[in-house]
Every structure is written in structure tokens, then in C-alpha cells.
Amino acid sequence: MPPTHISIDRSLTQAEFDLFARLSGDDNPIHVDPDFSSRTRFGRTVAHGLFLCSILRGLAGQVRPGSRQVSKDVRFPAPTYTGEMMRFSAELVEEADGVAQVAVKAERVADGVVTCEGMFEMGAAA
């Protein structure tokens, strides 16, 4: 039986931000240009929101193996920076009629600040 909750701790790197930018085509300088980013309100580069969602989708898939993501509703209340240990988690909160509601979250380990949170709706594979 798959787990109902899973989490991983990992630190994201600038090289990963750069690779995600190349793969996605989103080369906004806030993600890939440390000099530019240092002059913004963030003070340094921040992760792409969809990069965070991709990590969380992988975890949601472990909570509900073989499922497909039907929808997602996520918020980004704080930035995710390079080099900070993050905890990514997914938890099954409800399942009915073959559709699972999986709560997802990314938070900084050092201070518990949530940088991404929301709900993925996972359905049967097509």
C-alpha cells in the first residue's frame, strides 16, 4: 500500500534553476541572473514556481502511484532561494470516487516559512 504522507529534504541549486529555465524556456532574470536579482526586493535568485510544483507533483505521484494530476491550486507566499534546505511534502487528505485530494507544501527547514502550498487533485490514469 502506498504511503499517505511523504516528505523529502533537499537544497536547490542555481544550476538547477538554470537547467529548469533552459527546459521550460522561462529565463526570467529573477531566476537565472544573480546580479539582476541582487537588485530586486528578493536580493537573490528565486526558484521558478513550476519547478517547485514539479518536485511536489513527483511526491503526489508517490502518494497515489499511477494517477494523473487533474488539477492544482497552489500559492507562493514566500520565495524559495538557492542553498537553503527545503522540506517538500505531500499528504493524502481525502479520497472519494477515484479522486484523491493531496495537500502539498514546500517549507524552509531553518525557519518553517512556507514557500509553496496547495492542493493537487489526483485521478485515475487515463
XYZ file of C-alpha atoms in Angstrom:
126
model
C 0.000 0.000 0.000
C 1.393 3.448 -0.889
C 2.148 5.937 1.883
C -0.452 8.573 2.758
C 2.302 11.090 3.571
C 5.765 11.555 2.147
C 8.413 14.241 2.509
C 11.937 14.885 1.343
C 14.533 17.437 2.365
C 16.714 18.966 -0.291
C 18.571 22.129 -1.134
C 18.043 23.627 -4.597
C 20.981 24.978 -6.601
C 21.470 27.761 -9.106
C 22.467 25.105 -11.639
C 19.007 23.526 -11.186
C 17.310 26.926 -11.628
C 19.352 27.430 -14.809
C 18.513 23.960 -16.142
C 14.802 24.427 -15.425
C 14.960 27.760 -17.284
C 16.527 26.063 -20.307
C 13.993 23.225 -20.266
C 10.940 25.439 -19.727
C 12.001 28.493 -21.722
C 11.311 30.692 -18.667
C 14.573 32.593 -18.437
C 13.241 35.471 -16.348
C 16.343 37.066 -14.798
C 14.839 36.778 -11.293
C 15.538 33.039 -11.637
C 18.813 32.959 -13.565
C 20.715 36.228 -13.138
C 22.272 36.664 -9.680
C 23.449 40.219 -10.465
C 19.994 41.351 -11.588
C 18.302 39.514 -8.709
C 20.579 41.118 -6.130
C 18.993 44.465 -7.011
C 15.400 43.242 -6.540
C 13.334 43.033 -3.362
C 14.378 39.363 -3.120
C 18.105 40.133 -3.063
C 18.994 36.915 -4.915
C 17.604 34.451 -7.413
C 14.387 32.627 -6.600
C 13.040 29.287 -7.787
C 10.514 29.011 -10.580
C 7.117 28.253 -9.095
C 6.596 25.442 -11.576
C 9.943 23.919 -10.587
C 8.613 23.647 -7.036
C 5.314 22.241 -8.359
C 7.220 19.643 -10.372
C 9.000 18.386 -7.260
C 5.700 18.313 -5.371
C 3.962 16.511 -8.267
C 6.580 13.783 -8.013
C 5.751 13.327 -4.342
C 1.994 13.370 -5.002
C 2.589 10.596 -7.510
C 4.222 8.511 -4.792
C 1.189 9.022 -2.538
C -1.103 7.992 -5.414
C 1.014 5.868 -7.809
C -0.207 5.622 -11.371
C -2.552 8.577 -11.005
C -2.700 11.657 -13.160
C -2.910 15.210 -11.944
C -6.383 16.537 -12.707
C -5.901 20.000 -11.227
C -3.788 22.015 -8.839
C -4.360 25.062 -6.709
C -1.117 26.481 -5.305
C 0.128 29.666 -3.680
C 3.643 31.017 -3.264
C 3.602 33.050 -0.032
C 7.398 33.432 0.167
C 10.386 32.986 -2.147
C 12.484 29.820 -2.383
C 16.196 30.579 -2.673
C 19.218 28.538 -3.679
C 21.221 26.843 -0.980
C 18.505 26.696 1.674
C 17.378 23.307 2.946
C 13.745 22.819 1.973
C 11.211 20.216 3.047
C 8.829 19.149 0.298
C 5.772 17.145 1.374
C 2.599 15.583 0.015
C -0.230 14.173 2.113
C -3.435 12.416 1.141
C -6.264 14.329 2.821
C -9.314 12.815 1.132
C -10.259 10.275 -1.498
C -13.689 9.715 -2.988
C -14.981 8.310 -6.271
C -11.451 7.606 -7.508
C -10.249 11.178 -6.981
C -7.658 11.977 -4.324
C -7.025 15.357 -2.739
C -3.323 15.643 -1.931
C -2.070 18.588 0.135
C 1.397 19.735 -0.936
C 3.864 22.063 0.734
C 7.407 23.376 0.437
C 8.887 24.974 3.532
C 12.285 26.167 4.638
C 13.711 23.807 7.236
C 15.616 26.561 9.077
C 12.604 28.705 9.976
C 9.487 26.797 8.857
C 8.470 29.501 6.380
C 6.151 28.017 3.748
C 7.193 28.996 0.226
C 4.640 26.955 -1.726
C 1.426 25.284 -0.605
C -1.715 23.970 -2.123
C -3.811 21.043 -3.217
C -3.406 18.625 -6.113
C -6.371 16.658 -7.340
C -5.199 13.234 -8.493
C -7.399 10.969 -10.607
C -7.157 7.565 -12.211
C -4.640 7.224 -15.021
C -6.111 7.914 -18.445
